[in-house]
CSV table of C-alpha atoms in Angstrom, one decimal:
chain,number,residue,atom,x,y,z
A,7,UNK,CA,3.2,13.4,24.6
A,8,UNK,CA,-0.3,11.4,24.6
A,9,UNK,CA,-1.6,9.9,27.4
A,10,UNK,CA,-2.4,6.0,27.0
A,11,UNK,CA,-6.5,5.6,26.0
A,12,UNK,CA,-5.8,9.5,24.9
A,13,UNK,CA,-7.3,10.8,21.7
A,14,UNK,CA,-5.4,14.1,20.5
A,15,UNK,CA,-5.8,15.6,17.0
A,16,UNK,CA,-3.4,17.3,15.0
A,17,UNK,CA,-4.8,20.7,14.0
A,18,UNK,CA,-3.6,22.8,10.8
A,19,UNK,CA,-3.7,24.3,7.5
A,20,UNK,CA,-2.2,21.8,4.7
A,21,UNK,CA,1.7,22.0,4.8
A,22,UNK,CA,2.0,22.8,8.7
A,23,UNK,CA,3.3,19.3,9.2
A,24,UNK,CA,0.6,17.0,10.8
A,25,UNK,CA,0.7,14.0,8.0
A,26,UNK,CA,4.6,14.0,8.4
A,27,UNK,CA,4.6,13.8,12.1
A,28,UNK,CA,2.0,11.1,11.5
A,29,UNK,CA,3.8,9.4,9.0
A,30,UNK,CA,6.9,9.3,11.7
A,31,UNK,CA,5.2,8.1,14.1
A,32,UNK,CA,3.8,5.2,12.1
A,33,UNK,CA,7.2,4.6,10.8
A,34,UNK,CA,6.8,5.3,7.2
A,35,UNK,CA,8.9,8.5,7.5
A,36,UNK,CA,12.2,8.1,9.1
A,37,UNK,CA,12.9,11.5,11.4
A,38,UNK,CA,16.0,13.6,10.6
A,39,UNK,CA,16.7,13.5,14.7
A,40,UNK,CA,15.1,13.2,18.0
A,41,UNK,CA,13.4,10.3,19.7
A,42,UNK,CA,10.0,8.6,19.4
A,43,UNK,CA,8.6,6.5,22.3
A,44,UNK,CA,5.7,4.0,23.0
A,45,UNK,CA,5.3,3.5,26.8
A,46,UNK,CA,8.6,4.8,27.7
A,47,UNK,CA,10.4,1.9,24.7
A,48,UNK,CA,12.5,3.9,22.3
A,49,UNK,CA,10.7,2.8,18.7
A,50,UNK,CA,12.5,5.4,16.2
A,51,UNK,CA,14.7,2.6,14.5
A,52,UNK,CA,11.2,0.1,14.5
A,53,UNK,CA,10.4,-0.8,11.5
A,54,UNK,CA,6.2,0.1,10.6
A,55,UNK,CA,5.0,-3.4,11.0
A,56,UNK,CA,6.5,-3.8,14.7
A,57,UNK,CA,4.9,-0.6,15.9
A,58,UNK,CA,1.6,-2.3,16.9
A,59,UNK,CA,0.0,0.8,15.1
A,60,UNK,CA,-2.6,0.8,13.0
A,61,UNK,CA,-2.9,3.4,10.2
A,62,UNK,CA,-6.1,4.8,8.4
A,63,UNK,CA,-5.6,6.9,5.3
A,64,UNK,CA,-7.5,9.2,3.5
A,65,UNK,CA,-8.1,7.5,0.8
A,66,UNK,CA,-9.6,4.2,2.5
A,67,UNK,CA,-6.3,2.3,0.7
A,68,UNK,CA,-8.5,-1.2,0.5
A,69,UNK,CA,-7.7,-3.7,-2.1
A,70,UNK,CA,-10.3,-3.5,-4.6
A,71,UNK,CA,-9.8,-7.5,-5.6
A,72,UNK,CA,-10.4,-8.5,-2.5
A,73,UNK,CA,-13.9,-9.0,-0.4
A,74,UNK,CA,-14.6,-6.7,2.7
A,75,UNK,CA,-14.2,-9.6,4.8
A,76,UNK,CA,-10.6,-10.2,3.4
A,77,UNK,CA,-9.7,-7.0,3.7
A,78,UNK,CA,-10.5,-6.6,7.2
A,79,UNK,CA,-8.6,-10.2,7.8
A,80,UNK,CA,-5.3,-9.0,6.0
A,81,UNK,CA,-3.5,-7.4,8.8
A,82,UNK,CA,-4.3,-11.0,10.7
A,83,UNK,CA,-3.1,-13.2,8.1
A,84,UNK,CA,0.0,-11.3,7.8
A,85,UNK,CA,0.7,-11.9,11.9
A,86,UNK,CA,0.2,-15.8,10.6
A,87,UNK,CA,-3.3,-16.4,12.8
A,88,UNK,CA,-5.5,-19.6,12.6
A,89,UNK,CA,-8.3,-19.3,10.7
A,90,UNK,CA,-11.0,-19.5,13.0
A,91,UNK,CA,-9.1,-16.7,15.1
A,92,UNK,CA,-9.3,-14.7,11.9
A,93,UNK,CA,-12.7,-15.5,11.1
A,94,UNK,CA,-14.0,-14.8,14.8
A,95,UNK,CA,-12.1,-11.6,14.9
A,96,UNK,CA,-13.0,-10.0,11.5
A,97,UNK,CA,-16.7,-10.5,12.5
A,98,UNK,CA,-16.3,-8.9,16.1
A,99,UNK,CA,-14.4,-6.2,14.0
A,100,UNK,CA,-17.5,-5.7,11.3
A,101,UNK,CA,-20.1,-6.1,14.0
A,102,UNK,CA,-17.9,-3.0,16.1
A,103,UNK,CA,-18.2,-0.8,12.8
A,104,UNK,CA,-21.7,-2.0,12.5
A,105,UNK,CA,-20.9,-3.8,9.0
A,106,UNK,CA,-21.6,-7.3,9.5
A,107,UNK,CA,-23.3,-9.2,6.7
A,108,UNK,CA,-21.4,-7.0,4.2
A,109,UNK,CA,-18.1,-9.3,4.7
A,110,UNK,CA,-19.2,-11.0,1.0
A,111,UNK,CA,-19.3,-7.2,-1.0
A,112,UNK,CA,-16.5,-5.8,-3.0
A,113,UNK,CA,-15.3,-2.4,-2.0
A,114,UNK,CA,-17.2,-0.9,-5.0
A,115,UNK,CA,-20.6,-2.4,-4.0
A,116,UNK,CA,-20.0,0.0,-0.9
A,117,UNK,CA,-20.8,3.7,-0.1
A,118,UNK,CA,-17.7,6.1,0.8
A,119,UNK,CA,-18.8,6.0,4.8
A,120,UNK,CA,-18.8,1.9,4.5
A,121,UNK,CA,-15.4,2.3,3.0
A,122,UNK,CA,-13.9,4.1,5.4
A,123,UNK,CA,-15.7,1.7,8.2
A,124,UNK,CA,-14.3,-1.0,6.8
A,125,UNK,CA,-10.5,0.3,6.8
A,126,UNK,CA,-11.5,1.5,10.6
A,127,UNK,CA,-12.3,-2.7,10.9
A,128,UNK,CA,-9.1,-3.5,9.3
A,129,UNK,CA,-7.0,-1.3,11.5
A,130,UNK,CA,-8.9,-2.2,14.7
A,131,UNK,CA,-8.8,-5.7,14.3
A,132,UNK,CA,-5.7,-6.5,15.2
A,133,UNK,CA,-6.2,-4.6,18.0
A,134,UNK,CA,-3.2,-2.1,18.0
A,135,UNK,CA,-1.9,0.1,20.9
A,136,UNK,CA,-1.8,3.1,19.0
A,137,UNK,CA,-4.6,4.1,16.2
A,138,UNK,CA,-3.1,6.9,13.8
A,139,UNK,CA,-6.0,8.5,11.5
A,140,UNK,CA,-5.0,10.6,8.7
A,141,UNK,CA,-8.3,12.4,7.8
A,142,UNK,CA,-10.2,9.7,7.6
A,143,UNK,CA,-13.1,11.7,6.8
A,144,UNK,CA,-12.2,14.5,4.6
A,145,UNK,CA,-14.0,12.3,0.9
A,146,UNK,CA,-17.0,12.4,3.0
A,147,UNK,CA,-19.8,15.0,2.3
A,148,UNK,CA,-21.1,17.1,5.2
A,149,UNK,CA,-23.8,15.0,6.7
A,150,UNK,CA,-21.7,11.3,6.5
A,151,UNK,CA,-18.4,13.3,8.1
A,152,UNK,CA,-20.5,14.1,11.2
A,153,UNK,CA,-22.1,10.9,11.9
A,154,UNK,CA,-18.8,9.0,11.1
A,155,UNK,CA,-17.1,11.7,13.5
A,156,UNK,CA,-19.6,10.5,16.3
A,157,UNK,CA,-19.2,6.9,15.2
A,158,UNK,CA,-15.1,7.3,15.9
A,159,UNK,CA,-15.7,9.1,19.1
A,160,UNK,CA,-17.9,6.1,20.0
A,161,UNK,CA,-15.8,3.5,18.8
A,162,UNK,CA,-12.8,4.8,20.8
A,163,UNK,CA,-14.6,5.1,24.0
A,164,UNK,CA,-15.7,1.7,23.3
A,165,UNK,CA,-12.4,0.1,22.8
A,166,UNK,CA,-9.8,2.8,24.6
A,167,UNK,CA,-7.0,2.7,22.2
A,168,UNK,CA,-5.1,5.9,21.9
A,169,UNK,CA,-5.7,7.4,18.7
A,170,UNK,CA,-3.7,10.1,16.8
A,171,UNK,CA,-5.7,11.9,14.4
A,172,UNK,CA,-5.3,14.2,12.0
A,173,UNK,CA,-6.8,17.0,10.4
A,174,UNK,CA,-7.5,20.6,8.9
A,175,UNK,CA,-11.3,21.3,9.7
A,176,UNK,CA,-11.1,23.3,13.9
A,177,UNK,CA,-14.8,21.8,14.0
A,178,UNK,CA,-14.1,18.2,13.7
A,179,UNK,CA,-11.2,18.4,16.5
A,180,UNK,CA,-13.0,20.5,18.9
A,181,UNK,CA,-16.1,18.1,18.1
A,182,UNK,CA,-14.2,14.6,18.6
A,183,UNK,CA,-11.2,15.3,20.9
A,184,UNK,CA,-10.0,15.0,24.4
A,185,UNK,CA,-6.9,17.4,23.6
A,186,UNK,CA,-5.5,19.3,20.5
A,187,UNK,CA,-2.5,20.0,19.1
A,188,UNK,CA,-2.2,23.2,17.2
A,189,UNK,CA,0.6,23.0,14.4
A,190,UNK,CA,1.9,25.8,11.6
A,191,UNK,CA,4.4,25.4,9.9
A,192,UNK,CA,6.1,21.9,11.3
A,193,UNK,CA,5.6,23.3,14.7
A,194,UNK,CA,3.3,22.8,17.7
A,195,UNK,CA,2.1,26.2,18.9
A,196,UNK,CA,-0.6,25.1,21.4
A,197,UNK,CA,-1.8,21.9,23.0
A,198,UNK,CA,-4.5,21.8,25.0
A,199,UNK,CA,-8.6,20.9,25.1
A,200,UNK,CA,-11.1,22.1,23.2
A,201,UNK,CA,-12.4,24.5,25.4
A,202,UNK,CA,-8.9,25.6,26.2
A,203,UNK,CA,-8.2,26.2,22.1
């Protein structure tokens, strides 16, 4: 279990399970059996978009015809706000990520760390119970992976949302995490902090 305002990362070599139990959790892979619960409501038979979860993938998944600023609105235009709501909220959001007066650019006009700042903005502007990360950060090189790592940490302090995250590298979940999860081969072998890992 996670506790609310909680962030826990998924630990573990590729193939030990973390994406899938990610992907369930988000609702894009249905479970074979058991149950899956947000504040105590049964949500294994939710579809994705009724999950109030918001998803960050590896590989940024931004539309590429679309501005940054329209990108970060998506999610909001799909849950039918007004437009000023949208506009107010998707320059909180950029101003959060520290992106604001790049709302105008094209994904390709941007670096890989203002990329993935600007799918953190699209999945943070809606402002979802539950923030699922699947590493976020692994297209980064070394020096842009750490600072974004301590822009994540901050950013979740900052807003309190309990975040899933997932990932391979021991350093960047002992570095960013409040507990661990230690999985091998589609099974949890050891929760706990990073000083207790």
């Amino acid at each position: 279990s996670v506790k609310a305002g909680e962030f826990l990362t998924l630990l573990g070599p590729s193939g030990s399970g973390k994406t899938t139990l990610l992907m369930i959790v988000a609702g894009f892979t249905r479970a074979d059996a058991g149950s899956l619960r947000f504040a105590d409501v049964e949500t294994i038979d939710v579809p994705p978009h009724r999950r109030d979860a918001g998803v960050v993938f590896q590989n940024y998944a931004l539309f590429p015809h679309m501005t940054v600023g329209q990108n970060v609105a998506y999610p909001l235009k799909l849950r039918g706000l007004p437009r000023a709501d949208i506009d107010q909220r998707v320059a909180d959001a950029l101003r959060t990520v520290k992106l604001d007066g790049l709302a105008s650019r094209k994904p390709d006009e941007l670096s890989g760390g203002q990329k993935q700042r600007v799918a953190l903005a699209r999945c943070i502007v809606f402002e979802p119970r539950v923030l699922l990360m699947d590493e976020p950060l692994s297209a980064l090189d070394k020096n842009l992976r750490e600072s974004m790592q301590i822009e994540i940490r901050r950013l979740h302090d900052r807003l309190g949302v309990t975040t899933l995250y997932v990932t391979h590298d021991q350093r960047e979940a002992l570095t960013i995490s409040d507990r661990i999860a230690v999985m091998n081969q589609g099974r949890i072998e050891q929760v706990g902090t990073p000083k207790e890992i």
